Coordinates of C-alpha atoms in Angstrom, one line a residue:
Chain A
M13 CA 33.2 7.8 10.4
K14 CA 30.0 9.5 9.4
F15 CA 27.5 7.2 7.8
N16 CA 27.3 9.0 4.4
L17 CA 31.1 9.2 4.1
M18 CA 31.3 5.4 4.0
Y19 CA 29.8 5.4 0.5
S20 CA 30.9 8.8 -0.8
F21 CA 32.2 7.1 -3.9
L22 CA 28.5 6.4 -4.8
N23 CA 27.5 10.1 -4.5
T24 CA 27.2 10.7 -8.3
D25 CA 24.9 7.6 -8.6
L26 CA 23.0 8.5 -5.5
D27 CA 22.3 11.9 -7.0
V28 CA 20.9 10.1 -10.0
I29 CA 18.6 8.2 -7.6
E30 CA 17.6 11.4 -5.8
R31 CA 16.7 13.1 -9.0
E32 CA 14.8 10.1 -10.2
L33 CA 12.9 10.0 -6.9
E34 CA 12.0 13.6 -7.3
S35 CA 10.7 13.3 -10.8
T36 CA 8.9 10.1 -9.9
V37 CA 6.9 11.6 -7.1
K38 CA 5.9 14.6 -9.2
S39 CA 2.4 14.5 -10.7
D40 CA 0.3 16.8 -12.9
Y41 CA -1.6 17.7 -9.8
P42 CA 0.1 20.2 -7.5
L43 CA -1.2 18.8 -4.2
L44 CA 0.1 15.3 -5.0
S45 CA 3.5 16.6 -6.0
E46 CA 3.7 18.7 -2.9
A47 CA 2.9 15.7 -0.7
G48 CA 5.5 13.6 -2.4
L49 CA 8.2 16.3 -2.3
H50 CA 7.3 17.0 1.4
L51 CA 8.0 13.3 2.1
L52 CA 11.3 13.4 0.1
Q53 CA 12.5 16.5 1.8
A54 CA 12.0 14.9 5.2
G55 CA 15.1 13.0 4.2
G56 CA 16.1 9.6 5.4
K57 CA 19.3 7.7 5.0
R58 CA 18.3 6.1 1.7
I59 CA 19.7 2.8 3.1
R60 CA 17.7 0.7 0.7
P61 CA 19.1 2.4 -2.5
V62 CA 22.6 2.2 -1.0
F63 CA 22.2 -1.5 -0.5
V64 CA 20.8 -1.9 -4.0
L65 CA 23.8 -0.1 -5.6
L66 CA 26.5 -1.8 -3.5
S67 CA 25.0 -5.2 -4.2
A68 CA 24.8 -4.5 -7.9
M69 CA 28.6 -3.9 -7.8
F70 CA 29.0 -7.7 -7.5
G71 CA 27.7 -8.1 -11.1
N72 CA 27.6 -6.0 -14.2
Y73 CA 27.0 -2.6 -12.6
D74 CA 24.9 -0.2 -14.8
I75 CA 23.3 2.7 -13.0
Q76 CA 20.7 3.1 -15.7
R77 CA 19.5 -0.4 -15.2
V78 CA 19.9 -0.6 -11.4
K79 CA 18.4 2.8 -10.7
N80 CA 14.8 1.7 -11.3
V81 CA 15.1 -1.1 -8.6
A82 CA 16.7 1.4 -6.2
V83 CA 14.1 4.0 -6.7
A84 CA 11.3 1.4 -6.6
L85 CA 12.4 0.0 -3.3
E86 CA 12.8 3.4 -1.7
L87 CA 9.3 4.3 -2.9
I88 CA 7.8 1.2 -1.4
H89 CA 9.5 2.1 1.9
M90 CA 8.2 5.7 1.6
A91 CA 4.6 4.5 0.8
S92 CA 4.7 2.3 3.8
L93 CA 5.9 5.2 6.0
V94 CA 3.0 7.4 4.8
H95 CA 0.5 4.6 5.7
D96 CA 2.3 3.8 9.0
D97 CA 1.7 7.4 10.1
V98 CA -2.0 6.9 9.6
I99 CA -1.8 3.6 11.5
D100 CA 0.1 5.2 14.4
D101 CA -1.7 8.5 14.2
A102 CA 1.7 10.2 14.0
E103 CA 2.0 13.9 13.8
L104 CA 5.8 14.1 13.2
R105 CA 8.3 12.1 11.3
R106 CA 12.0 13.1 11.5
G107 CA 10.8 16.3 13.1
K108 CA 8.5 17.3 10.2
P109 CA 4.7 17.1 10.0
T110 CA 3.6 13.8 8.5
I111 CA 1.4 13.9 5.4
K112 CA -1.6 12.9 7.5
A113 CA -0.9 15.8 9.9
K114 CA -0.2 18.4 7.1
W115 CA -3.3 17.3 5.1
D116 CA -5.3 14.4 6.5
N117 CA -5.7 10.6 6.4
K118 CA -7.4 10.5 3.1
I119 CA -4.6 12.4 1.3
A120 CA -2.1 10.2 3.1
M121 CA -3.9 7.0 1.9
Y122 CA -4.1 8.2 -1.7
T123 CA -0.5 9.4 -1.7
G124 CA 0.7 6.1 -0.3
D125 CA -1.2 4.2 -2.9
Y126 CA 0.0 6.5 -5.6
L127 CA 3.7 6.0 -4.6
F128 CA 3.3 2.2 -4.3
A129 CA 1.8 2.1 -7.8
R130 CA 4.7 4.3 -9.1
S131 CA 7.1 1.9 -7.5
L132 CA 5.6 -1.1 -9.3
E133 CA 5.6 0.8 -12.6
L134 CA 9.3 1.4 -12.2
M135 CA 10.0 -2.2 -11.1
T136 CA 8.4 -3.5 -14.3
E137 CA 11.3 -1.9 -16.2
L138 CA 13.2 -4.9 -14.9
D139 CA 12.2 -7.8 -17.1
N140 CA 13.0 -10.6 -14.7
T141 CA 10.0 -12.7 -13.4
A142 CA 12.1 -14.2 -10.5
A143 CA 12.8 -10.6 -9.2
H144 CA 9.1 -9.8 -9.3
R145 CA 8.2 -13.0 -7.4
I146 CA 10.8 -12.2 -4.8
L147 CA 9.5 -8.6 -4.3
S148 CA 5.8 -9.4 -4.4
K149 CA 6.1 -12.2 -1.8
T150 CA 8.1 -9.8 0.3
I151 CA 5.5 -7.1 0.1
V152 CA 2.8 -9.6 1.2
E153 CA 5.0 -10.7 4.1
V154 CA 5.6 -7.1 5.2
C155 CA 1.9 -6.5 5.3
L156 CA 1.3 -9.7 7.2
G157 CA 4.0 -8.6 9.7
E158 CA 2.3 -5.3 10.2
I159 CA -1.0 -7.0 10.9
E160 CA 0.7 -9.3 13.4
Q161 CA 2.2 -6.3 15.1
I162 CA -1.3 -4.9 15.7
K163 CA -2.4 -8.3 16.9
D164 CA 0.6 -8.7 19.3
K165 CA 0.2 -5.3 20.9
Y166 CA 0.1 -5.4 24.7
V167 CA 0.4 -9.2 24.5
Y168 CA 3.0 -9.8 27.2
S169 CA 2.9 -13.6 26.9
Q170 CA 4.4 -13.6 23.4
S171 CA 7.6 -15.5 22.8
I172 CA 10.9 -14.2 21.6
R173 CA 10.4 -16.3 18.5
T174 CA 7.2 -14.3 17.7
Y175 CA 9.3 -11.1 18.1
F176 CA 11.9 -12.3 15.7
K177 CA 9.3 -13.3 13.1
R178 CA 7.7 -9.9 13.4
I179 CA 10.9 -7.9 13.0
K180 CA 11.9 -10.1 10.1
R181 CA 8.8 -9.2 8.3
K182 CA 8.7 -5.6 9.5
T183 CA 12.2 -4.6 8.7
A184 CA 14.7 -7.2 7.7
L185 CA 13.0 -8.6 4.6
L186 CA 12.9 -5.3 2.7
I187 CA 16.6 -4.7 3.4
A188 CA 17.4 -8.3 2.4
V189 CA 15.5 -7.9 -0.8
S190 CA 17.2 -4.6 -1.6
C191 CA 20.5 -6.4 -1.5
Q192 CA 19.2 -9.4 -3.5
L193 CA 17.4 -7.4 -6.2
G194 CA 20.4 -5.1 -6.6
A195 CA 22.4 -8.2 -7.4
V196 CA 19.7 -9.7 -9.6
S197 CA 19.5 -6.5 -11.6
A198 CA 23.2 -6.7 -12.3
G199 CA 22.9 -10.3 -13.4
T200 CA 24.9 -12.1 -10.7
S201 CA 24.7 -15.8 -10.1
E202 CA 21.8 -17.2 -8.0
E203 CA 24.4 -18.3 -5.3
L204 CA 25.6 -14.7 -5.0
H205 CA 22.3 -13.0 -4.8
R206 CA 21.1 -15.5 -2.2
K207 CA 24.1 -14.7 -0.1
L208 CA 23.4 -11.0 -0.4
F209 CA 19.9 -11.6 0.6
L210 CA 21.1 -13.3 3.8
F211 CA 23.6 -10.5 4.5
G212 CA 20.7 -8.0 4.2
Y213 CA 18.5 -10.1 6.4
Y214 CA 21.1 -10.3 9.2
V215 CA 21.8 -6.6 9.0
G216 CA 18.1 -5.8 9.0
M217 CA 17.6 -7.9 12.1
S218 CA 20.5 -6.2 13.9
F219 CA 19.2 -2.8 12.7
Q220 CA 15.7 -3.4 14.1
I221 CA 17.0 -4.8 17.4
T222 CA 19.2 -1.7 17.8
D223 CA 16.2 0.5 16.9
D224 CA 14.2 -1.2 19.6
L225 CA 16.9 -0.8 22.3
L226 CA 17.5 2.8 21.3
D227 CA 13.8 3.4 22.2
F228 CA 15.0 3.1 25.8
T229 CA 18.6 4.3 25.7
S230 CA 18.4 7.4 23.4
T231 CA 17.0 10.8 24.0
E232 CA 13.8 12.4 22.8
K233 CA 15.8 14.8 20.7
E234 CA 17.8 12.1 19.0
L235 CA 14.8 9.8 18.5
G236 CA 12.4 12.5 17.3
K237 CA 9.8 10.9 19.6
P238 CA 9.5 10.4 23.3
V239 CA 11.7 7.8 25.0
G240 CA 9.7 4.5 25.5
S241 CA 7.2 5.3 22.7
D242 CA 7.2 1.6 21.6
L243 CA 6.4 0.4 25.0
L244 CA 3.7 3.0 25.5
Q245 CA 2.1 1.9 22.2
G246 CA 2.1 -1.7 23.2
N247 CA 5.0 -2.9 21.0
I248 CA 6.7 -5.6 22.9
T249 CA 10.3 -5.5 21.9
L250 CA 13.4 -7.5 22.7
P251 CA 14.5 -5.4 25.7
V252 CA 11.0 -5.8 27.2
L253 CA 11.0 -9.6 26.6
F254 CA 14.4 -9.9 28.3
A255 CA 13.3 -7.6 31.2
M256 CA 10.3 -9.8 31.8
K257 CA 12.6 -12.6 33.1
D258 CA 12.4 -10.7 36.3
Q259 CA 9.1 -11.7 37.8
Q260 CA 8.4 -8.4 39.6
L261 CA 9.3 -6.3 36.5
K262 CA 7.1 -8.7 34.4
E263 CA 4.1 -7.8 36.6
E264 CA 4.8 -4.1 36.3
L265 CA 5.2 -4.4 32.5
S266 CA 2.1 -6.5 32.1
A267 CA 0.1 -3.7 33.7
I268 CA 0.9 -1.3 30.8
S269 CA -2.1 -0.9 28.6
A270 CA -3.5 1.5 26.0
D271 CA -4.7 3.7 29.0
T272 CA -1.2 4.1 30.5
T273 CA 0.2 7.6 30.3
P274 CA 3.7 8.6 29.3
E275 CA 4.5 9.7 32.9
E276 CA 3.4 6.4 34.3
I277 CA 5.9 4.4 32.2
Q278 CA 8.9 6.4 33.3
P279 CA 9.7 4.3 36.4
V280 CA 9.4 1.1 34.4
I281 CA 11.8 2.4 31.7
Q282 CA 14.3 3.1 34.5
K283 CA 13.9 -0.5 35.7
I284 CA 14.4 -1.9 32.2
L285 CA 17.6 0.2 31.8
Q286 CA 18.9 -1.3 35.1
S287 CA 17.8 -4.9 34.4
G288 CA 20.5 -5.9 32.0
A289 CA 17.9 -6.3 29.2
I290 CA 19.6 -3.6 27.1
E291 CA 23.0 -5.3 27.2
E292 CA 21.4 -8.7 26.5
S293 CA 19.5 -7.3 23.5
A294 CA 22.8 -5.7 22.2
K295 CA 24.4 -9.1 22.3
V296 CA 21.7 -10.5 20.1
S297 CA 22.1 -7.6 17.7
D298 CA 25.9 -8.3 17.7
H299 CA 25.2 -12.0 17.0
Y300 CA 23.2 -11.0 13.9
L301 CA 26.0 -8.7 12.8
D302 CA 28.6 -11.5 13.2
K303 CA 26.4 -13.6 10.9
A304 CA 26.3 -10.8 8.4
F305 CA 30.1 -10.4 8.5
G306 CA 30.4 -14.2 8.0
I307 CA 28.4 -13.9 4.8
L308 CA 30.6 -11.1 3.6
E309 CA 33.7 -13.3 4.0
E310 CA 32.1 -15.6 1.4
L311 CA 31.7 -12.8 -1.2
P312 CA 34.3 -11.6 -3.7
R313 CA 36.7 -9.0 -2.3
N314 CA 35.9 -5.5 -3.7
K315 CA 35.1 -2.0 -2.6
A316 CA 31.4 -2.8 -2.3
R317 CA 32.2 -5.6 0.2
T318 CA 34.3 -3.3 2.3
T319 CA 31.6 -0.7 2.3
L320 CA 28.9 -3.2 3.2
Y321 CA 31.1 -4.3 6.1
N322 CA 31.4 -0.7 7.3
I323 CA 27.8 0.1 6.9
A324 CA 26.8 -3.1 8.8
K325 CA 29.2 -2.2 11.6
Y326 CA 27.8 1.3 11.8
I327 CA 24.2 0.2 11.8
G328 CA 24.8 -2.2 14.7
K329 CA 26.6 0.3 16.8
R330 CA 24.7 3.5 16.0
K331 CA 23.5 5.7 18.9
F332 CA 20.4 7.1 17.2
Chain B
M26 CA -28.9 -17.0 -16.9
Q27 CA -27.8 -19.8 -14.6
D28 CA -24.3 -19.9 -16.1
I29 CA -23.5 -16.3 -15.2
Y30 CA -24.7 -16.7 -11.6
A31 CA -22.7 -19.8 -11.2
K32 CA -19.7 -18.0 -12.7
I33 CA -20.1 -15.1 -10.3
A34 CA -20.4 -17.5 -7.4
D35 CA -17.2 -19.4 -8.4
I36 CA -15.1 -16.3 -8.8
K37 CA -16.4 -14.8 -5.6
E38 CA -15.5 -18.0 -3.7
V39 CA -11.9 -17.8 -4.9
L40 CA -11.7 -14.1 -4.3
N41 CA -13.1 -14.4 -0.8
D42 CA -10.7 -17.1 0.0
K43 CA -7.8 -14.9 -1.1
L44 CA -9.2 -11.9 0.8
S45 CA -9.8 -13.7 4.0
H46 CA -7.4 -13.3 6.9
P47 CA -8.5 -14.5 10.3
Y48 CA -7.4 -11.5 12.3
L49 CA -8.8 -9.0 9.8
L50 CA -12.1 -10.9 9.7
K51 CA -12.3 -10.7 13.5
H52 CA -12.2 -6.9 13.5
L53 CA -13.4 -5.8 10.1
S54 CA -16.5 -6.7 8.1
S55 CA -15.8 -8.9 5.1
P56 CA -14.3 -6.9 2.2
K57 CA -16.9 -5.5 -0.1
I58 CA -16.8 -7.0 -3.6
D59 CA -18.1 -4.7 -6.3
E60 CA -20.4 -7.2 -8.1
D61 CA -21.1 -4.9 -11.1
K62 CA -17.4 -4.6 -11.8
L63 CA -17.0 -8.3 -11.3
I64 CA -19.8 -9.1 -13.8
L65 CA -18.4 -6.5 -16.3
F66 CA -15.0 -8.2 -16.1
I67 CA -16.6 -11.6 -16.6
A68 CA -18.3 -10.2 -19.7
L69 CA -15.2 -8.6 -21.1
F70 CA -13.1 -11.7 -20.6
E71 CA -15.7 -13.8 -22.4
N72 CA -14.3 -12.1 -25.5
I73 CA -10.6 -12.6 -24.9
P74 CA -9.0 -15.7 -26.4
L75 CA -7.4 -17.2 -23.3
Q76 CA -7.6 -20.4 -21.4
Q77 CA -10.5 -20.2 -18.8
A78 CA -8.0 -20.6 -15.9
E79 CA -6.1 -17.6 -17.2
K80 CA -9.2 -15.5 -17.6
D81 CA -10.3 -16.3 -14.1
N82 CA -6.8 -15.3 -12.8
Y83 CA -7.0 -12.0 -14.5
I84 CA -10.5 -11.3 -13.2
I85 CA -9.4 -12.2 -9.7
T86 CA -6.4 -10.0 -10.0
A87 CA -8.4 -7.0 -11.2
M88 CA -10.9 -7.5 -8.5
L89 CA -8.1 -7.7 -5.9
V90 CA -7.0 -4.2 -7.1
Q91 CA -10.6 -2.9 -6.9
T92 CA -11.1 -4.3 -3.5
A93 CA -7.8 -2.8 -2.2
L94 CA -8.9 0.6 -3.6
D95 CA -12.3 0.3 -2.1
T96 CA -11.0 -0.8 1.3
H97 CA -8.8 2.3 1.6
E98 CA -11.8 4.4 0.9
D99 CA -13.1 3.2 4.3
V100 CA -10.1 4.8 6.2
T101 CA -11.7 7.4 8.4
T102 CA -10.3 10.9 9.2
A103 CA -11.9 11.5 12.6
D104 CA -9.4 12.6 15.3
R105 CA -11.0 11.2 18.4
L106 CA -11.7 7.5 18.2
G107 CA -12.5 4.8 20.7
R108 CA -9.9 2.0 21.1
D109 CA -11.9 -0.5 18.9
Q110 CA -12.5 2.1 16.1
F111 CA -8.8 3.0 16.2
V112 CA -7.8 -0.6 15.7
Q113 CA -10.4 -0.9 12.9
R114 CA -8.8 2.0 11.2
Q115 CA -5.3 0.6 11.6
L116 CA -6.4 -2.7 10.1
T117 CA -8.3 -1.1 7.3
V118 CA -5.1 0.6 6.1
L119 CA -3.2 -2.7 6.4
A120 CA -6.0 -4.8 4.7
G121 CA -5.9 -2.5 1.6
D122 CA -2.1 -2.8 1.5
Y123 CA -2.3 -6.6 1.9
F124 CA -4.8 -6.9 -1.0
S125 CA -2.5 -4.8 -3.2
G126 CA 0.4 -7.1 -2.4
L127 CA -1.8 -10.1 -3.4
Y128 CA -2.5 -8.8 -6.8
Y129 CA 1.2 -8.3 -7.5
A130 CA 2.0 -11.7 -6.2
L131 CA -0.6 -13.4 -8.3
L132 CA 0.6 -11.7 -11.5
S133 CA 4.2 -12.5 -10.6
D134 CA 3.2 -16.1 -10.3
M135 CA 1.6 -15.8 -13.7
K136 CA 4.8 -14.2 -14.9
D137 CA 2.8 -11.4 -16.5
I138 CA 4.9 -8.3 -15.7
E139 CA 3.2 -6.3 -18.5
M140 CA -0.1 -6.7 -16.6
V141 CA 1.5 -5.5 -13.4
R142 CA 2.5 -2.3 -15.2
T143 CA -1.0 -2.0 -16.7
L144 CA -2.7 -2.2 -13.3
A145 CA -0.1 -0.1 -11.6
T146 CA -0.7 2.7 -14.1
A147 CA -4.4 2.5 -13.6
I148 CA -4.0 2.6 -9.8
K149 CA -1.7 5.6 -10.1
E150 CA -4.2 7.4 -12.2
I151 CA -7.1 6.5 -9.9
N152 CA -5.3 7.8 -6.8
E153 CA -4.3 11.0 -8.6
H154 CA -7.9 11.7 -9.4
K155 CA -9.1 10.7 -5.9
I156 CA -6.9 13.5 -4.6
R157 CA -8.2 15.9 -7.3
L158 CA -11.8 15.0 -6.3
Y159 CA -11.0 15.4 -2.6
D160 CA -9.4 18.7 -3.2
Y161 CA -12.3 20.0 -5.2
S162 CA -11.9 23.6 -4.2
Q163 CA -9.2 24.0 -7.0
Q164 CA -11.4 22.8 -9.9
D165 CA -14.4 23.5 -12.0
F166 CA -17.4 21.2 -12.0
S167 CA -16.7 19.5 -15.3
R168 CA -13.2 18.5 -14.0
F169 CA -14.9 17.2 -10.8
I170 CA -17.1 14.9 -12.9
N171 CA -14.2 13.9 -15.1
S172 CA -12.2 12.8 -12.0
L173 CA -15.2 10.8 -10.8
M174 CA -15.5 9.0 -14.1
I175 CA -11.8 8.2 -14.2
I176 CA -11.9 6.8 -10.6
E177 CA -14.7 4.5 -11.7
T178 CA -13.4 3.4 -15.0
A179 CA -9.6 3.7 -15.3
L180 CA -9.0 0.1 -14.2
F181 CA -11.3 -1.1 -17.0
Q182 CA -9.9 1.3 -19.6
H183 CA -6.3 0.2 -19.0
I184 CA -7.2 -3.5 -19.0
L185 CA -9.2 -3.1 -22.2
K186 CA -6.3 -1.3 -23.8
H187 CA -4.0 -4.0 -22.7
F188 CA -6.0 -6.6 -24.6
N189 CA -7.0 -4.4 -27.5
M190 CA -10.6 -4.5 -26.5
E191 CA -11.5 -0.9 -27.1
P192 CA -15.1 -1.6 -28.3
F193 CA -16.0 -2.3 -24.7
T194 CA -14.6 1.0 -23.5
E195 CA -17.7 3.1 -24.0
L196 CA -20.0 0.5 -22.4
T197 CA -18.0 0.2 -19.2
E198 CA -17.7 4.0 -19.0
K199 CA -21.4 4.7 -19.3
Y200 CA -22.4 1.7 -17.1
L201 CA -20.0 2.5 -14.3
S202 CA -20.5 6.3 -14.4
C203 CA -24.3 5.8 -14.4
K204 CA -24.1 3.6 -11.3
R205 CA -21.7 5.9 -9.4
L206 CA -23.8 8.9 -10.1
Y207 CA -27.0 7.1 -8.9
M208 CA -25.2 6.0 -5.8
E209 CA -23.7 9.5 -5.0
K210 CA -27.0 11.2 -5.8
R211 CA -28.9 8.9 -3.4
R212 CA -26.3 9.4 -0.7
F213 CA -26.5 13.2 -1.2
E214 CA -30.3 13.2 -0.9
T215 CA -30.2 11.1 2.3
D216 CA -27.3 13.1 3.8
A217 CA -25.0 10.1 3.8
P218 CA -21.3 10.7 3.2
T219 CA -20.8 11.4 -0.5
V220 CA -18.2 13.0 -2.7
F221 CA -20.9 15.6 -3.7
H222 CA -20.6 17.1 -0.2
V223 CA -17.4 18.9 -1.5
L224 CA -19.8 21.0 -3.6
E225 CA -20.8 22.6 -0.4
K226 CA -17.5 24.5 -0.6
S227 CA -18.9 26.1 -3.8
S228 CA -21.6 28.7 -4.4
K229 CA -25.3 27.9 -4.1
N230 CA -25.6 28.5 -7.8
T231 CA -23.1 25.8 -8.5
I232 CA -25.0 23.3 -6.3
E233 CA -28.2 24.0 -8.1
L234 CA -26.6 23.7 -11.5
A235 CA -24.9 20.5 -10.3
G236 CA -28.3 19.1 -9.2
T237 CA -29.8 19.6 -12.7
F238 CA -26.6 18.4 -14.3
F239 CA -26.6 15.1 -12.2
K240 CA -30.2 14.4 -13.1
D241 CA -29.6 14.9 -16.8
M242 CA -26.3 13.0 -16.7
C243 CA -27.9 10.0 -14.9
N244 CA -30.6 9.9 -17.5
T245 CA -28.2 10.2 -20.4
Y246 CA -25.8 7.6 -19.1
F247 CA -28.6 5.2 -18.2
E248 CA -30.0 5.4 -21.7
E249 CA -26.6 5.0 -23.4
A250 CA -25.5 2.2 -21.1
I251 CA -28.7 0.2 -21.8
S252 CA -28.4 0.9 -25.5
L253 CA -24.8 -0.2 -25.6
L254 CA -25.6 -3.3 -23.6
H255 CA -28.1 -4.2 -26.4
S256 CA -25.7 -3.4 -29.2
T257 CA -22.3 -4.6 -28.0
L258 CA -21.4 -7.9 -29.6
G259 CA -19.9 -10.7 -27.6
I260 CA -21.8 -10.5 -24.4
S261 CA -23.9 -13.6 -23.7
P262 CA -27.6 -13.0 -23.3
G263 CA -27.5 -14.2 -19.7
T264 CA -24.8 -11.7 -18.7
K265 CA -26.5 -8.9 -20.6
A266 CA -29.8 -9.5 -18.8
V267 CA -28.1 -9.5 -15.4
L268 CA -26.3 -6.2 -16.2
I269 CA -29.5 -4.5 -17.5
S270 CA -31.4 -5.7 -14.5
R271 CA -28.8 -4.4 -12.0
L272 CA -28.6 -1.0 -13.7
Q273 CA -32.4 -0.7 -13.6
S274 CA -32.5 -1.6 -10.0
Y275 CA -30.2 1.3 -9.1
G276 CA -32.4 3.8 -10.7
F277 CA -35.7 2.2 -9.5
K278 CA -36.1 4.4 -6.5
D279 CA -35.1 7.6 -8.3
A280 CA -37.5 10.1 -9.7
G281 CA -39.4 7.8 -12.0
L282 CA -36.3 7.1 -14.1
Y283 CA -36.9 3.4 -14.2
N284 CA -40.6 3.7 -14.7
S285 CA -40.2 5.9 -17.8
Y286 CA -37.9 3.4 -19.4
A287 CA -40.1 0.5 -18.3
E288 CA -43.0 2.2 -20.1
E289 CA -41.0 2.6 -23.2
G290 CA -40.6 -1.1 -23.2
L291 CA -36.9 -1.4 -22.6

C-alpha cells in the first residue's frame, strides 16, 4: 500500500494543515514568503502532522485545536532542515535547490529563525505548560544531538551506544513528541500520552536506522544524493559500526577522512554491503519496530491504532 | 554606581553559565553579550513589580534571545572555506539554535507561555526585517533605516508592551538606534563589514544623501537619548550614569560629536 493511502481518511484534515502551513509561512515581505513557499513546495511526507493527528484521535479530537500543534511541529522540522542545509552546505533537497543555494546562507538563517518563531507563536495557542516543557526540552536535546553529530564525525572509535543516543536526539525525539503532543492537545490521560511518546520514539529509532542503511543500499535517484553520502561526510552510522567488527574493513573505514573523494569510498561501500552489516542493522530496526508494535497493543483499539501500525510497518520496511 | 556593576556581573555570570557548552567553546569564541541591551533590560525591570528572581529570569531569557540572534549574524556566506572555518560555521548555526531552545525551556519552566509568544513575535519581526535589510535593492532609504531600527529595538518594544511599560519605549528606541548607527558608520568608514555596504547597490547620489542623513540622525538620536535618560523616571542614578557614559563613549571618536556635547556641559 502507498504511504499516503494508509491515512487517506485524514485527507480533509491534512488539507487544513497544508493550508495553515501555507498561510503561516507567508509574510508581508515577498522574498520571505517566496522562501517559505519554496520550502513547502519541496514537499515531504508530513509525517509529524500525521502522527499528531492520529495520536489526537485517542482523545477528544478537534482539528481546530490540534492543527496548531501539527503545524508548529512541521514548522520546527522545516526550520531545522533550512539550517541543516547551511550546516551541510547542501545544494539540493528532494531534488530542488535548497534555500541557501537559491539565495544564500544569510537568507537561510533568517528564514529558519523566522519559521521557528512562527512555530512557537502557534504552539502558544496551546495553553498547557506541560506540553511546552516537553517541547522545549526536546528542542534543546535536538540541538545538543546535532552538536554531538559534528563532534563525532570521523570518530571511528565511537560506541554503538553513542550512535543510539545521537539518533534519538536527531530524529526519534521529535517524532515521539509529535505523538505525545497530539495526545496531550486532545486531553488524553498522562498514561496514554506517555505510551504514544514511547511508540513514536521506537518508530523514530527504526526510521533513522532504516535511513542510515538506505544510504548504502538505495540508489542516487531514490536518495536524491549520492550513495554513501553519510560515510563520506564522516557520519558513522550503524552499518559502519557493525562493519567495523571486521578488523581489515575497520582499518579501511578508519582511513576515510574529510579529504576522501566520492570515488575512493566506492570499494569500501561494496565491502560494507557484503559484510552482513546491512542485515544486522535491519534486525536492530526490526527490534525497535517490534517494541513499537508492543506499545500499540496496549492502546485502545480504533482506526488510529490500525493506521499507526501500518505506518510503522511501512517506515521500517521502506526502500527509499 | 557599584550596585549596577555588581548586578551586570551577576547576570552575566548566570548567562555565561547557560551559554557555555564545552564543545562550542573549544571551536568558537565565547558568545558576545550585548552589554548595552543587558543594562537597558536591568533598568527596565527595576520598574516592574516582580520578585527579584523573576526579574532576573526575564532578563536572562531576553538576553538568550538577543545572543541567539547575534550568534546567527556570524554565519558566513563564503563558498570556499578551510576545514576549521567550515566546522566553525556549522557550530555557529547550531549554537544560535541551541540558545533559542534555552530561552523557550527557561520560560516553560517559569510556566510563562504568554512571554514565549511575546518573544517569538519579536523574533519573527526581527528576522523579517533582517531579510528586508539584506534585500535592500527593493526598498527606499527610509525603509532601510526603519528596518534597522526594528531589528535593534523590536525585542524591547514587545517586552515593554507585555508589561505595559510604554514610557520606556522612546528611550530604548533612541538609545539603541543611536548606538547601532554609530557602530555601522564606524564600520563603513573603516571598510569593515556593515549593513551600509548594501547602499553600494544604489546610486552615488543616494550614498551621499545617506552619509549626510546618518550624521544628522546620529546627532539627533544622541541628543534625544541623553535627554530621555535624564528625564525618564524610575532609572536609578547609577544605571543612568552608566548608560550615558557608554553612549558617549561610542560617539567619542566620531567627528567631534562627544566634544560638542561635553562643551555644552551634558
